[in-house]
Amino acid sequence: MGTIAVIGSANADLVVQVDRRPAGGETILGSDLVITPGGKGANQAVAASLIGGDVRFVGCIGEDPYGEMLRASLAVAGVDVSGLGRLPDATGCALIFITPDGENSIVVAPGANGAVTPGYLRDSGRAWESADLVLVQLEIPLDTVEFVAAECRSRGTRLMLNAAPAAALPAHVLEGCDPLVVNESEAMILLGELPEAWSDPEDVARRLMGLGPRSVVITLGASGAVAMGPDGSVHREPGRKVEVVDTTGAGDAFCGALATTLANGSSLAEGLATATQMAAVSVQHPGAQSSYPKLALVQPQ
């Protein structure tokens, strides 16, 4: 079994159900506030661990109740938290509004996640440098992502990058990704185009490969996912027909499952099937980490 180091964010998710998203300057009433553990990095670490991965998490939380909630959620899921730092800063928070169709709008206040710097990673090297696969996202400083990409390249370590939230990335980061994982809008931003310019997913994947990554995965929501391997081979995985309750953290469930399957030696196509199934189970339940199933519920179909 390969080891996985997830370097990323840990946030308290502050969730409100709303009938619709408010317009500019408008105040609307929502449900009672629900607070759950989240953050792209922590979500992906929990998801990877729950389906059998040997996972270490490297990140920062605050010395507050939200931070303790996040540490406990990671530990209960079986994640090694020896690389989790606690700081006087406030724990990161995500403000999440969910509409009746299960779709969400999210604003993130980074808080302690901003302390996940190259210097912090140098100090916590033992928690991640020996991993077989390193998984990182973009809710931590970009210079940290660049540092991780360079270190993985120099050590020959497999780097999986979930380029979310959407951002332009330098070529030397993209060239180290195996795979680069994006959704439709993130893919178009990397290509320097508007999301409305989205076209055939295979064509978009091929164009993303032209930016340098060894492999590419594009998540397509209810339509499943498509991947392109180093040899140019294309793998499509259809979406599952399920009743959607809450899409929060579904992409993170996908990434965590994909990381575990790849670290354990499975092919990209096999990883795509498991990851799609895990995301489908996730959206049938509220919350991010609280919605993640164990391996028994995540069998490729």
Coordinates of N, CA, C and O in Angstrom, one line a residue, residues 16-23 25-31 97-99:
V16 N -25.7 27.2 5.5 CA -27.0 27.7 5.6 C -27.8 27.3 4.3 O -27.3 27.4 3.2
Q17 N -29.0 26.7 4.5 CA -29.9 26.3 3.4 C -30.7 27.5 3.1 O -31.2 28.2 3.9
V18 N -30.8 27.9 1.7 CA -31.5 29.0 1.3 C -32.4 28.6 0.1 O -32.1 27.7 -0.6
D19 N -33.5 29.3 0.0 CA -34.4 29.0 -1.2 C -33.8 29.5 -2.5 O -34.0 28.8 -3.5
R20 N -33.0 30.5 -2.4 CA -32.3 31.0 -3.6 C -31.1 31.9 -3.2 O -31.1 32.3 -2.0
R21 N -30.2 32.1 -4.1 CA -29.1 33.0 -3.8 C -29.5 34.4 -3.8 O -30.2 34.9 -4.6
P22 N -29.1 35.2 -2.8 CA -29.5 36.6 -2.7 C -28.9 37.4 -3.8 O -27.7 37.2 -4.3
A23 N -29.6 38.4 -4.3 CA -29.1 39.4 -5.3 C -28.2 40.4 -4.5 O -28.2 40.5 -3.3
G25 N -27.0 43.4 -2.6 CA -27.7 44.3 -1.7 C -29.0 43.7 -1.0 O -29.6 44.4 -0.3
E26 N -29.2 42.5 -1.3 CA -30.5 41.8 -0.8 C -30.2 41.0 0.5 O -29.2 40.3 0.5
T27 N -31.1 41.0 1.4 CA -31.0 40.1 2.6 C -32.2 39.1 2.5 O -33.3 39.5 2.2
I28 N -31.9 37.9 2.7 CA -32.9 36.8 2.7 C -32.7 36.0 3.9 O -31.7 36.0 4.6
L29 N -33.8 35.3 4.3 CA -33.7 34.4 5.5 C -33.3 33.0 5.0 O -33.7 32.5 4.0
G30 N -32.6 32.3 5.9 CA -32.1 30.9 5.6 C -32.4 30.0 6.8 O -33.1 30.4 7.7
S31 N -31.9 28.8 6.7 CA -32.1 27.8 7.8 C -31.2 28.2 9.0 O -30.4 29.1 8.9
F97 N -23.7 28.4 1.1 CA -25.1 28.6 0.9 C -25.6 27.5 0.0 O -25.1 27.3 -1.2
I98 N -26.6 26.7 0.4 CA -27.1 25.6 -0.4 C -28.5 25.8 -0.8 O -29.4 26.1 0.1
T99 N -28.8 25.7 -2.1 CA -30.1 25.9 -2.6 C -30.9 24.5 -2.7 O -30.2 23.4 -2.6

